[in-house]
Amino acid sequence: MMRWGAARRNSSRLWSQSRRYIAGHGSKQRQDPCSSSVAELECVVSPDDGRDAHELLRKNPVGLYGYEALKTAKGFRAFAETAIAKSEDLIARVKELPPSMETIKCMDDISNTVCMVVDAAELCRNTHPDKEYVDEANAASLKLYKYLHYLNTHKSLYDAVVHVESSDALTTEEAKRAAKTLRIDFERGGIHLPPEKMERVNELNLEITRLGREFTENMQLSQGHVDVFPASKVPESLHHLMQPIRSHSKSWKSKSEDTGLRISTDAGVVSSVLKWVPDAEIRKEVYICSHSTAKNNLLVLDKLIESRHELAQLIGFNSYAEFATAPTMAGSSEVVQSFLHDLLSQTQSKANEELKMLESFARSSSIEPWDEAYYTGMYKARAQNLDSKVISSYFPLERCMNGLKVIVKSLFDASFEQVPVAPGEVWHSDVQKWELRHSTEGCLGHMFLDLYSRKEKYPNCAHFTLKGGRRTSETEYQLPVVALVCNFSKPLSSMSALLHHWEVENLFHEFGHALHSLLSRTEYQHFSGTRTVIDFAETPSNVFECFAWDYQVLKTFAQNSSGETIPEKMVVSMNQAKKMLGVTELLRQVLYAMVDQKFFGPQPLPAGGTTGVLVEMQELSKNWKHIEGTHWQSKFGHMITYGAGYYSYLYARCIAASIWQKVCAENPLSLETGQTLRRGILQHGGAKEPADILRDCLGQDSLITAPSGGVRPCVKQLLSDLGV
């Protein structure tokens, strides 16, 4: 009943779609009447208890995230045990109930109870600087995963869902959808299998979880580095991303030249080096080093593919790709493959033209992978007369956060306000807590902000759900709590960090996930926010990326240290530069999605395994070159969270392009636009069929129905935006 979704969307299956990382009216958050002894599972102070509550929190110590149990790292043990005990009470309650609305309510209570522990552990193990907390969160998470697999194969719970679905007891469409979804999830967990096969399914699910964690840990811990001497070879603007080092060699001519830089293979650092360092040899070394680390993950990925394939076949599917896409908008791997090949055919010619343009600009007959980002940036900058330093000067982090507040106020008549945190509530001194408050509806939820990079923290930007929204009674609602995690470079001085525009875009993307969670108002947490099918969950985040490119939006907050607003001419040039070589980037995403489908498609893989697949994909397009000895798939974390689902980003881009053009473009900051986004899309979470949401919002022609019954988005608007 916990369902994993998108956006580093906390996830597992059935009880476990607790959206990993990825994503109405405020009412009081109190203990729900179906629960017993929930004190350890609820926040110490209700989010809507008023300003006096915030003053109380400022003084009184609480546990991590406000959970009383988590005052110490070992509290995760009691947190997990209490959740299991409460769930067992609820299971007993379900067994006693006749088919009724209360059956679905209690099933969601179980999901909510377990999700709160799993989600807290997931955020903790990815962000907490204290190893003891991380270790205890890992242990609690694994304990709950084992319990989840027990729940996923619980015959009495399955029977209760089947009986209530076939009865006439369910009186709302959301309850009927919940019953159907739960039944399907049980069946996808192998509930119909003989005991020995069902046990094997459980073993495989635990193995898949373990392999996913090992893959992620290897990504974080297996970092390489390149040492560069002298430091002057690297632009000074990048020095803050790197560690100063000194050479012991006596060959340096002067003291000023014995200082160098150690360049790590952190994704953000590598991206900056490949874009801005003029020295091609440095770019080459960093590229190869970066794409050759976490080598252990090649074996982990092989095992993951093998385990997922065996799982799919046990459940009755030919491949994991078929298993993963069955419950989505696409409905099948066949529809996904058709969508990807159509995009490939429509973009290949234009992408080839773009490649020739770039080669001509670089005066090269072949662009190496470590040169592409550098020459692309230079080509765009010269063509549009853009300077990245000047652009960044208009995007201090503090002003960008104010920009998010402007958007929320303009669209939803709501405000984000920083509120005090209690001692022990947050995991690092940099973390802030914001409250989303509507002018008439009151508190809508809370968001923790962890914005700066630090050692052993989750390396990318992500949205984590801590608590999903759900109705607990006719008058009361459990408010959502989320965390927005980024990895911006912390400035050495008190000045606000200056963001590259691509970092602003990432920030807006994850903020879109957060708003999806905070503004959804579903009856059941099972459907809260990003807890929807994987190929719809990325849509709101992609829509909010568009706000980061619109001058009507940017002029409300983008200012430099002199107080000058970003010029409209500059924003026009930025948008023109975005379109330049844009088809090449789109084609790259298509090829990544095709690799993902191939990895988890029919087995065995061709000769050469996963690296052989990369070489095979290279033959589809001369725009993408494979370098012998590299293996970027060993650091492609989406293989874990989006196995056979990476195509969902392309679905989302197509849909978001249509939403922006039809709903937002004319007046992106109007209450009318916000009403359409909130009431038409965000508030539904996963409680409504995504195809119905989109057709209601965009019209019947926004989706193409495949003969098999799945749907594909219309690509016309996206390709038009890119000049195809």
XYZ file of C-alpha atoms in Angstrom:
724
model
C 0.000 0.000 0.000
C 2.981 2.217 0.304
C 3.772 3.095 -3.274
C 7.085 4.345 -4.589
C 6.793 7.157 -7.091
C 9.089 9.774 -8.666
C 11.396 12.641 -7.922
C 13.664 10.693 -5.820
C 10.198 9.543 -5.051
C 10.237 7.288 -2.012
C 9.315 3.839 -3.356
C 8.925 0.096 -3.042
C 5.621 -1.435 -4.019
C 2.067 -1.807 -2.789
C 2.421 -0.586 0.787
C 5.682 0.850 -0.361
C 5.155 3.533 -2.882
C 6.408 5.962 -0.262
C 7.739 8.322 -2.910
C 11.392 8.305 -2.894
C 13.202 11.553 -3.122
C 11.382 12.834 -6.069
C 6.116 14.321 -4.737
C -6.748 22.521 -1.126
C -7.818 23.477 2.281
C -5.741 23.358 5.416
C -7.386 21.579 8.281
C -6.133 20.453 11.638
C -3.768 17.534 11.836
C -4.683 15.203 14.678
C -4.685 11.556 15.625
C -6.962 9.554 13.368
C -9.795 7.646 15.025
C -8.785 4.281 13.581
C -5.357 4.334 15.197
C -4.095 3.432 18.621
C -1.078 4.833 20.475
C 0.212 6.946 17.607
C 2.188 9.383 19.750
C 5.483 8.004 18.500
C 4.372 8.340 14.885
C 3.006 11.890 14.809
C 4.760 15.239 15.001
C 5.011 16.578 18.523
C 3.236 19.796 17.581
C 0.487 19.893 14.968
C 1.436 22.058 11.966
C -1.668 24.205 12.314
C -1.557 24.841 16.053
C -0.583 28.494 15.430
C 2.351 30.783 16.195
C 2.381 29.860 19.895
C 3.256 26.340 18.826
C 6.259 27.643 16.909
C 7.421 29.524 19.986
C 7.056 26.319 21.990
C 9.074 24.385 19.423
C 11.836 26.979 19.517
C 12.474 26.141 23.185
C 11.587 22.476 23.661
C 13.844 19.775 22.192
C 12.164 17.246 19.910
C 13.320 14.339 17.827
C 14.513 14.392 14.227
C 11.786 15.745 11.866
C 9.677 16.395 14.976
C 9.251 12.687 15.793
C 9.598 12.126 19.536
C 11.103 8.688 18.996
C 14.058 10.098 17.055
C 15.727 12.103 19.832
C 18.594 9.642 19.490
C 19.817 7.558 16.588
C 18.759 4.356 18.321
C 15.249 5.776 18.430
C 14.833 4.447 14.892
C 14.539 0.978 16.464
C 11.533 1.960 18.597
C 10.130 3.974 15.694
C 10.112 0.855 13.509
C 8.829 -1.470 16.225
C 5.974 0.885 17.107
C 4.963 1.097 13.445
C 4.891 -2.683 13.150
C 2.874 -3.058 16.361
C 0.344 -0.465 15.232
C 0.093 -2.117 11.830
C -0.619 -5.496 13.426
C -3.496 -3.908 15.372
C -4.846 -2.482 12.130
C -4.542 -5.851 10.376
C -6.626 -7.406 13.143
C -9.163 -4.622 12.637
C -9.332 -5.273 8.866
C -10.017 -8.974 9.492
C -13.014 -8.103 11.660
C -14.561 -5.561 9.292
C -17.279 -6.350 6.770
C -16.601 -4.941 3.272
C -16.861 -1.177 3.799
C -15.265 2.211 3.305
C -13.590 1.569 6.657
C -11.702 -1.347 5.059
C -9.912 0.998 2.640
C -9.394 3.537 5.415
C -7.631 0.990 7.629
C -5.528 -0.274 4.729
C -4.389 3.300 4.128
C -3.689 3.674 7.856
C -1.290 0.732 7.617
C 0.382 2.308 4.609
C 0.636 5.675 6.355
C 2.088 4.111 9.507
C 4.824 2.213 7.696
C 5.538 4.997 5.200
C 6.338 7.522 7.902
C 9.162 5.318 9.179
C 10.482 4.304 5.755
C 10.369 7.874 4.449
C 12.088 9.273 7.548
C 14.790 6.605 7.263
C 15.221 7.289 3.538
C 15.785 11.010 4.067
C 18.051 10.372 7.053
C 20.328 7.884 5.366
C 20.779 10.189 2.367
C 21.384 13.467 4.200
C 22.326 13.029 7.867
C 25.979 13.847 8.679
C 26.021 11.566 11.755
C 27.035 8.020 10.785
C 25.202 6.518 13.753
C 21.937 8.038 12.548
C 22.624 6.809 9.010
C 23.391 3.275 10.215
C 20.302 3.131 12.436
C 18.136 4.533 9.628
C 19.490 1.857 7.298
C 18.715 -0.872 9.827
C 15.191 0.457 10.462
C 14.548 0.778 6.761
C 15.609 -2.804 6.062
C 13.471 -4.041 8.964
C 10.449 -2.225 7.534
C 11.172 -3.487 4.015
C 11.021 -7.042 5.298
C 7.752 -6.192 6.993
C 6.475 -4.630 3.768
C 7.082 -7.851 1.905
C 5.119 -9.648 4.618
C 2.272 -7.160 4.086
C 2.472 -7.485 0.307
C 1.828 -11.222 0.571
C -0.742 -11.124 3.392
C -3.646 -13.285 2.199
C -6.198 -11.879 4.656
C -5.495 -8.314 3.549
C -5.712 -9.316 -0.114
C -9.011 -11.104 0.483
C -10.373 -8.039 2.263
C -9.482 -5.847 -0.725
C -10.990 -8.297 -3.223
C -14.225 -8.526 -1.222
C -14.613 -4.780 -0.782
C -13.853 -4.118 -4.458
C -16.524 -6.588 -5.603
C -19.100 -5.244 -3.136
C -21.198 -2.108 -3.463
C -19.783 -0.688 -0.205
C -17.413 1.851 -1.755
C -19.177 5.177 -2.173
C -16.455 7.400 -3.715
C -14.467 7.124 -6.935
C -11.198 7.535 -5.028
C -12.067 4.626 -2.714
C -12.871 2.455 -5.732
C -9.592 3.458 -7.369
C -7.742 2.696 -4.128
C -9.278 -0.784 -3.915
C -8.435 -1.550 -7.543
C -4.882 -0.250 -7.176
C -4.322 -2.232 -4.001
C -5.610 -5.437 -5.578
C -3.381 -5.009 -8.618
C -0.380 -4.238 -6.424
C -1.006 -7.375 -4.362
C -1.187 -9.420 -7.549
C 1.996 -7.812 -8.871
C 3.569 -8.982 -5.620
C 2.804 -12.610 -6.429
C -0.112 -13.163 -4.039
C -1.581 -15.582 -6.591
C 1.542 -17.767 -6.709
C 2.191 -21.064 -4.898
C 3.913 -20.564 -1.512
C 7.398 -21.481 -2.699
C 7.234 -19.063 -5.641
C 5.759 -16.313 -3.497
C 8.627 -16.773 -1.054
C 11.066 -16.440 -3.950
C 9.346 -13.182 -4.979
C 9.888 -11.879 -1.443
C 13.543 -12.881 -1.551
C 13.999 -11.148 -4.898
C 12.335 -7.941 -3.725
C 14.649 -7.801 -0.716
C 17.639 -8.546 -2.945
C 16.596 -5.784 -5.365
C 16.328 -3.340 -2.458
C 19.765 -4.379 -1.171
C 21.355 -4.056 -4.619
C 19.812 -0.631 -5.093
C 21.336 0.561 -1.841
C 24.706 -0.917 -2.706
C 24.605 0.833 -6.086
C 23.807 4.191 -4.492
C 26.458 3.792 -1.789
C 29.071 2.895 -4.400
C 28.141 6.041 -6.332
C 28.641 8.176 -3.250
C 31.762 6.510 -1.878
C 33.654 5.480 -5.031
C 34.738 8.944 -6.059
C 37.849 9.451 -8.120
C 39.906 12.598 -8.573
C 42.223 14.354 -10.987
C 45.080 16.541 -9.731
C 45.879 19.607 -11.805
C 49.046 21.733 -11.634
C 49.296 24.642 -11.635
C 45.933 25.839 -10.332
C 45.904 28.581 -12.948
C 44.938 26.003 -15.581
C 41.453 26.080 -14.087
C 39.371 29.283 -14.199
C 39.455 30.977 -10.815
C 35.646 31.040 -10.694
C 35.710 27.246 -10.309
C 38.385 27.007 -7.609
C 35.808 26.965 -4.798
C 34.545 23.623 -6.138
C 37.946 21.990 -5.726
C 40.458 21.132 -3.022
C 43.727 23.114 -3.040
C 46.811 20.872 -3.015
C 50.541 21.464 -3.069
C 53.148 19.699 -5.136
C 56.229 18.174 -3.536
C 58.027 18.156 -6.858
C 61.166 20.295 -7.113
C 60.606 20.892 -10.788
C 58.300 23.834 -10.313
C 60.060 27.071 -11.156
C 58.481 29.250 -8.529
C 56.534 29.028 -5.333
C 53.513 30.523 -7.028
C 53.285 27.477 -9.288
C 53.416 24.691 -6.703
C 49.749 25.024 -5.782
C 47.325 22.838 -7.653
C 43.743 21.642 -7.460
C 42.201 18.239 -6.786
C 39.106 17.826 -8.959
C 36.655 15.264 -7.593
C 34.278 13.257 -9.754
C 31.246 14.680 -7.974
C 28.600 15.173 -10.672
C 28.265 18.921 -10.138
C 32.027 19.470 -10.214
C 32.480 17.356 -13.349
C 29.673 19.217 -15.105
C 31.311 22.577 -14.338
C 34.744 21.380 -15.489
C 33.418 20.032 -18.793
C 31.562 23.282 -19.440
C 34.095 25.901 -18.410
C 37.686 24.603 -18.348
C 39.479 25.611 -21.602
C 42.212 22.963 -21.310
C 41.064 19.939 -23.354
C 43.491 17.555 -21.621
C 42.025 18.410 -18.211
C 38.509 17.907 -19.552
C 39.533 14.554 -21.030
C 41.135 13.332 -17.799
C 38.140 14.395 -15.711
C 35.652 12.870 -18.162
C 37.409 9.504 -18.304
C 38.019 9.406 -14.554
C 34.396 10.304 -13.825
C 33.035 7.717 -16.223
C 35.356 5.009 -14.911
C 34.546 5.183 -11.191
C 32.170 2.973 -9.182
C 33.354 0.020 -11.259
C 31.881 -2.373 -8.683
C 28.480 -1.160 -9.835
C 28.869 -2.989 -13.140
C 28.490 -6.279 -11.274
C 25.763 -4.790 -9.042
C 23.843 -3.678 -12.145
C 24.193 -7.129 -13.727
C 22.784 -8.719 -10.575
C 19.998 -6.140 -10.421
C 18.986 -6.819 -14.021
C 19.055 -10.556 -13.356
C 16.967 -10.280 -10.179
C 14.399 -7.967 -11.747
C 14.083 -10.249 -14.755
C 13.514 -13.325 -12.594
C 10.948 -11.410 -10.527
C 9.033 -10.315 -13.632
C 8.961 -13.833 -15.031
C 7.691 -15.277 -11.757
C 4.824 -12.761 -11.785
C 3.974 -13.705 -15.375
C 5.741 -11.122 -17.557
C 8.316 -11.731 -20.278
C 10.630 -9.000 -19.010
C 11.012 -6.464 -16.239
C 10.324 -3.676 -18.742
C 6.896 -5.219 -19.395
C 6.304 -5.636 -15.659
C 7.350 -2.049 -14.843
C 5.293 -0.376 -17.581
C 2.085 -2.396 -17.137
C 0.474 -0.059 -14.529
C 1.644 3.188 -16.185
C 0.035 5.572 -18.654
C 1.986 3.821 -21.419
C 0.630 0.463 -20.311
C 3.337 -1.590 -22.006
C 6.958 -1.602 -23.055
C 5.747 -1.867 -26.643
C 4.053 1.549 -26.418
C 7.179 3.032 -24.814
C 9.410 1.628 -27.552
C 7.082 2.986 -30.231
C 7.117 6.436 -28.600
C 10.922 6.452 -28.358
C 11.479 5.277 -31.943
C 9.068 7.904 -33.241
C 10.982 10.617 -31.376
C 14.251 9.183 -32.679
C 13.046 9.276 -36.285
C 11.706 12.827 -35.951
C 14.847 14.235 -34.315
C 17.712 12.339 -35.951
C 18.029 14.531 -39.049
C 17.920 17.807 -37.101
C 20.372 16.462 -34.523
C 22.796 15.554 -37.320
C 22.569 19.127 -38.626
C 23.295 20.457 -35.138
C 26.317 18.186 -34.797
C 27.762 19.447 -38.076
C 27.235 23.035 -36.917
C 29.089 22.320 -33.681
C 31.945 20.555 -35.505
C 32.265 23.516 -37.833
C 32.368 25.906 -34.888
C 34.994 23.780 -33.103
C 36.932 23.345 -36.355
C 36.928 19.624 -35.796
C 35.759 16.657 -37.827
C 34.726 14.848 -34.654
C 33.571 16.211 -31.300
C 34.891 14.154 -28.388
C 32.524 13.542 -25.437
C 34.652 15.703 -23.116
C 34.542 18.560 -25.628
C 30.825 18.641 -26.339
C 29.641 20.625 -23.293
C 32.529 23.096 -23.631
C 31.959 23.859 -27.296
C 28.203 23.836 -26.890
C 28.423 26.472 -24.168
C 30.904 28.549 -26.150
C 28.828 28.264 -29.338
C 25.672 29.413 -27.578
C 27.451 32.181 -25.670
C 29.033 33.657 -28.801
C 25.925 33.294 -30.931
C 23.766 34.996 -28.317
C 26.445 37.211 -26.748
C 26.000 35.576 -23.328
C 28.399 35.501 -20.392
C 27.694 32.801 -17.795
C 29.223 34.910 -15.006
C 26.951 37.815 -15.823
C 23.911 35.542 -15.965
C 24.789 33.987 -12.598
C 25.064 37.436 -11.038
C 21.295 37.782 -11.396
C 20.631 34.531 -9.537
C 21.797 34.757 -5.913
C 20.303 31.766 -4.111
C 18.447 33.980 -1.656
C 16.705 35.833 -4.482
C 15.866 32.545 -6.208
C 14.163 31.343 -3.034
C 12.255 34.635 -2.951
C 11.270 33.922 -6.552
C 9.673 30.662 -5.477
C 7.720 32.596 -2.881
C 6.540 35.050 -5.542
C 5.322 32.206 -7.732
C 3.393 30.585 -4.892
C 1.802 33.870 -3.865
C 0.839 34.856 -7.399
C -0.488 31.475 -8.481
C -2.067 30.104 -5.323
C -2.583 33.107 -3.007
C -0.350 31.313 -0.512
C 2.898 32.221 1.208
C 6.030 30.332 2.175
C 7.319 31.564 5.531
C 10.389 30.340 7.377
C 9.432 29.025 10.811
C 11.645 28.216 13.810
C 12.978 24.707 14.200
C 13.136 23.004 17.553
C 16.411 21.708 18.974
C 16.967 18.295 17.400
C 14.338 18.697 14.664
C 16.762 19.155 11.753
C 19.850 17.192 10.784
C 22.214 20.087 9.979
C 22.528 23.729 10.967
C 22.010 24.807 7.336
C 18.532 23.229 7.169
C 15.533 25.549 7.189
C 11.851 24.795 7.694
C 9.193 26.578 5.676
C 5.448 26.640 6.204
C 3.058 26.918 3.240
C 0.084 29.009 4.361
C -2.953 29.986 2.302
C -4.626 33.356 2.860
C -7.971 31.745 3.768
C -7.314 28.022 4.094
C -4.559 28.200 6.686
C -1.520 25.934 6.806
C -1.195 23.626 3.801
C 1.975 21.792 4.837
C 5.679 22.088 5.656
C 8.914 21.836 3.699
C 12.461 21.318 4.986
C 15.205 22.908 2.862
C 18.693 21.372 2.735
C 20.356 23.349 -0.031
C 24.153 23.123 0.294
C 26.576 20.403 -0.715
C 28.528 18.512 1.949
C 30.492 15.303 2.214
C 28.573 12.009 1.879
C 25.251 13.757 1.318
C 22.986 12.574 -1.513
C 24.859 14.066 -4.491
C 22.010 15.401 -6.622
C 18.907 17.549 -6.225
C 15.874 15.651 -4.957
C 12.445 15.861 -3.360
C 11.708 13.569 -0.417
C 8.293 12.956 1.099
C 8.283 12.733 4.899
C 4.538 12.534 5.327
C 1.780 12.247 2.750
C -1.476 14.136 2.991
C -4.697 12.248 3.805
C -8.106 12.793 5.340
C -8.330 11.490 8.901
C -11.962 12.450 9.556
C -14.733 14.503 7.987
C -13.206 17.705 9.372
C -9.507 16.901 9.787
C -6.623 16.412 7.388
C -3.078 15.123 7.894
C -0.920 17.806 6.305
C 1.978 16.831 4.029
C 5.626 17.316 5.016
C 8.406 17.199 2.426
C 12.115 17.927 2.110
C 13.812 19.664 -0.801
C 17.454 18.587 -1.020
C 19.999 20.330 -3.283
C 23.782 20.449 -3.598
C 24.643 24.071 -4.265
C 28.167 25.229 -3.442
C 28.183 27.083 -0.146
C 29.840 30.504 -0.471
C 32.920 31.174 1.641
C 31.647 34.611 2.623
C 28.301 35.750 3.985
C 27.168 36.614 0.463
C 24.445 34.490 -1.095
C 25.622 31.732 -3.436
C 25.340 32.596 -7.119
C 23.598 29.895 -9.126
C 24.176 28.913 -12.722
C 20.911 29.086 -14.595
C 20.850 25.293 -14.992
C 20.957 25.104 -11.186
C 17.999 27.483 -11.026
C 16.168 25.177 -13.420
C 16.955 22.171 -11.191
C 15.726 24.062 -8.141
C 12.432 24.892 -9.860
C 12.093 21.272 -10.999
C 12.341 19.862 -7.478
C 10.130 22.664 -6.190
C 7.489 21.468 -8.654
C 7.637 18.031 -7.026
C 7.321 19.624 -3.596
C 4.257 21.638 -4.625
C 2.690 18.493 -6.083
C 2.984 16.933 -2.627
C 2.010 20.024 -0.641
C -1.012 21.003 -2.738
C -2.535 17.585 -3.363
C -5.635 16.944 -1.276
C -6.354 13.253 -1.583
C -8.448 11.175 0.772
C -5.694 8.581 1.063
C -1.948 9.061 1.501
C -1.609 6.170 -0.938
C -2.306 8.777 -3.659
C -0.700 11.852 -2.080
C 1.274 14.150 -4.376
C 3.927 12.334 -6.406
C 2.439 8.972 -5.448
C 1.127 8.402 -8.905
C 2.257 6.437 -11.960
C 5.871 7.030 -12.895
C 5.185 8.546 -16.333
C 2.895 11.223 -14.895
C 4.754 12.036 -11.669
C 7.416 14.117 -13.463
C 4.885 16.358 -15.220
C 4.412 19.090 -12.548
C 8.170 19.369 -12.011
C 8.741 19.852 -15.730
C 6.018 22.491 -15.867
C 7.750 24.424 -13.087
C 11.059 24.293 -14.961
C 9.355 26.480 -17.562
C 8.861 29.234 -14.976
C 12.663 29.522 -14.716
C 12.840 30.572 -18.386
C 9.999 33.089 -18.559
C 10.848 36.795 -18.393
C 7.501 37.677 -16.789
C 8.557 35.426 -13.905
C 12.289 36.165 -13.802
C 11.840 39.941 -13.655
C 10.069 39.550 -10.294
C 13.180 38.248 -8.509
C 16.302 37.958 -10.705
C 18.495 40.881 -9.629
C 22.236 41.398 -9.254
C 24.055 42.874 -6.266
C 23.422 46.399 -7.589
C 19.682 45.803 -7.576
C 19.436 45.713 -11.365
C 16.777 43.398 -12.790
C 17.839 40.864 -15.398
C 17.379 42.491 -18.836
C 14.604 41.149 -21.030
C 17.028 41.007 -23.956
C 19.273 38.671 -21.942
C 16.382 36.324 -21.138
C 15.388 36.278 -24.829
C 18.971 35.335 -25.704
C 19.013 32.645 -23.015
C 15.870 31.100 -24.497
C 17.297 31.250 -28.002
C 20.486 29.614 -26.751
C 18.410 26.913 -25.065
C 16.887 25.971 -28.413
C 20.288 25.852 -30.094
C 21.467 22.225 -30.149
C 18.296 21.429 -28.160
C 17.364 18.560 -30.458
C 20.755 16.951 -29.832
C 20.059 16.985 -26.098
C 16.550 15.616 -26.648
C 17.968 12.812 -28.790
C 20.450 11.976 -26.037
C 17.569 11.560 -23.587
C 15.782 9.333 -26.105
C 18.872 7.131 -26.355
C 19.230 6.976 -22.557
C 15.613 5.841 -22.336
C 16.221 3.229 -25.035
C 19.237 1.938 -23.093
C 17.063 1.683 -19.974
C 14.408 -0.290 -21.872
C 17.091 -2.549 -23.331
C 18.759 -3.214 -19.968
C 15.478 -4.388 -18.459
C 14.010 -5.896 -21.606
C 14.291 -9.502 -22.837
C 17.341 -11.334 -21.549
C 20.134 -12.161 -22.037
C 21.732 -8.904 -23.109
C 23.926 -8.886 -26.236
C 27.624 -9.674 -26.080
C 29.397 -7.224 -23.840
C 26.537 -6.937 -21.343
C 25.437 -3.463 -20.320
C 28.460 -1.831 -21.972
C 27.644 -3.757 -25.147
C 24.200 -2.160 -25.086
C 25.815 1.290 -24.983
C 27.904 0.436 -28.049
C 24.782 -0.847 -29.802
C 22.947 2.399 -29.065
C 25.908 4.334 -30.446
C 25.282 2.714 -33.817
C 21.789 4.251 -33.832
C 23.227 7.749 -33.718
C 26.599 9.225 -34.567
C 25.770 12.003 -32.095
C 26.831 9.816 -29.191
C 30.337 8.352 -28.931
C 31.353 5.585 -26.551
C 34.888 5.762 -25.113
C 36.568 2.421 -24.568
C 37.119 1.675 -20.883
C 34.381 3.977 -19.621
C 31.092 2.817 -18.154
C 28.771 5.703 -17.331
C 25.999 3.244 -16.479
C 27.814 2.502 -13.192
C 26.826 5.992 -11.987
C 23.420 6.224 -13.632
C 21.296 6.164 -10.481
C 18.067 6.323 -12.461
C 18.613 2.626 -13.205
C 17.702 2.070 -9.567
C 14.799 4.457 -9.053
C 13.480 4.409 -12.629
C 14.283 0.900 -13.882
C 12.536 0.710 -17.287
C 10.933 4.065 -16.463
C 13.469 6.644 -17.622
C 11.221 7.361 -20.606
C 8.883 9.090 -18.148
C 11.034 12.249 -18.350
C 10.293 12.447 -22.070
C 6.584 11.843 -21.466
C 6.697 14.663 -18.922
C 8.558 17.046 -21.242
C 5.983 16.538 -23.986
C 3.055 17.015 -21.600
C 4.656 19.976 -19.817
C 5.286 21.752 -23.133
C 1.571 21.495 -23.909
C 0.510 22.595 -20.410
C 2.819 25.601 -20.510
C 1.605 26.719 -23.917
C -2.114 26.194 -23.278
C -2.351 27.116 -19.584
C 0.615 29.225 -18.467
C 2.407 31.076 -21.266
C 0.061 34.032 -21.678
C -0.046 34.954 -17.999
C 2.208 32.640 -15.956
C 1.658 34.436 -12.640
C -2.122 34.848 -12.600
C -4.484 33.353 -10.050
C -6.443 31.905 -12.973
C -3.366 30.019 -14.162
C -2.718 28.854 -10.600
C -6.321 27.701 -10.200
C -6.044 25.563 -13.325
C -2.744 24.049 -12.194
C -3.899 23.431 -8.638
C -7.486 22.264 -9.143
C -6.907 20.666 -12.523
C -3.656 18.806 -11.849
C -1.844 19.139 -8.518
C -4.659 18.482 -6.054
C -5.458 15.071 -7.545
C -2.078 13.466 -6.832
C -2.563 9.883 -7.966
C -6.244 9.721 -7.022
C -7.468 10.298 -10.556
C -6.532 8.585 -13.806
C -3.687 10.714 -15.275
C -5.090 10.442 -18.800
C -8.384 11.900 -17.547
C -6.550 14.715 -15.744
C -4.665 15.643 -18.910
C -7.606 15.395 -21.292
C -9.726 17.521 -18.953
C -6.941 20.105 -18.822
C -5.605 20.018 -22.392
C -8.288 18.448 -24.548
C -8.827 15.041 -26.089
C -6.058 15.418 -28.660
C -3.359 15.832 -25.998
C -2.873 12.065 -25.789
C -2.698 9.321 -28.409
C -4.312 6.016 -27.524
C -2.352 2.973 -28.634
C -4.123 -0.141 -30.006
C -3.105 -1.945 -26.810
C -4.927 0.631 -24.697
C -1.956 2.579 -23.325
C -1.501 6.265 -24.089
C 1.304 8.404 -25.473
C 1.625 12.179 -25.235
C 1.411 14.364 -28.299
C 4.966 15.459 -29.197
C 3.959 18.327 -31.504
C 4.380 21.183 -29.019
C 7.755 20.022 -27.694
C 9.213 19.535 -31.167
C 7.761 22.860 -32.308
C 9.459 24.581 -29.363
C 12.757 23.075 -30.551
C 12.251 24.127 -34.161
C 11.466 20.677 -35.571
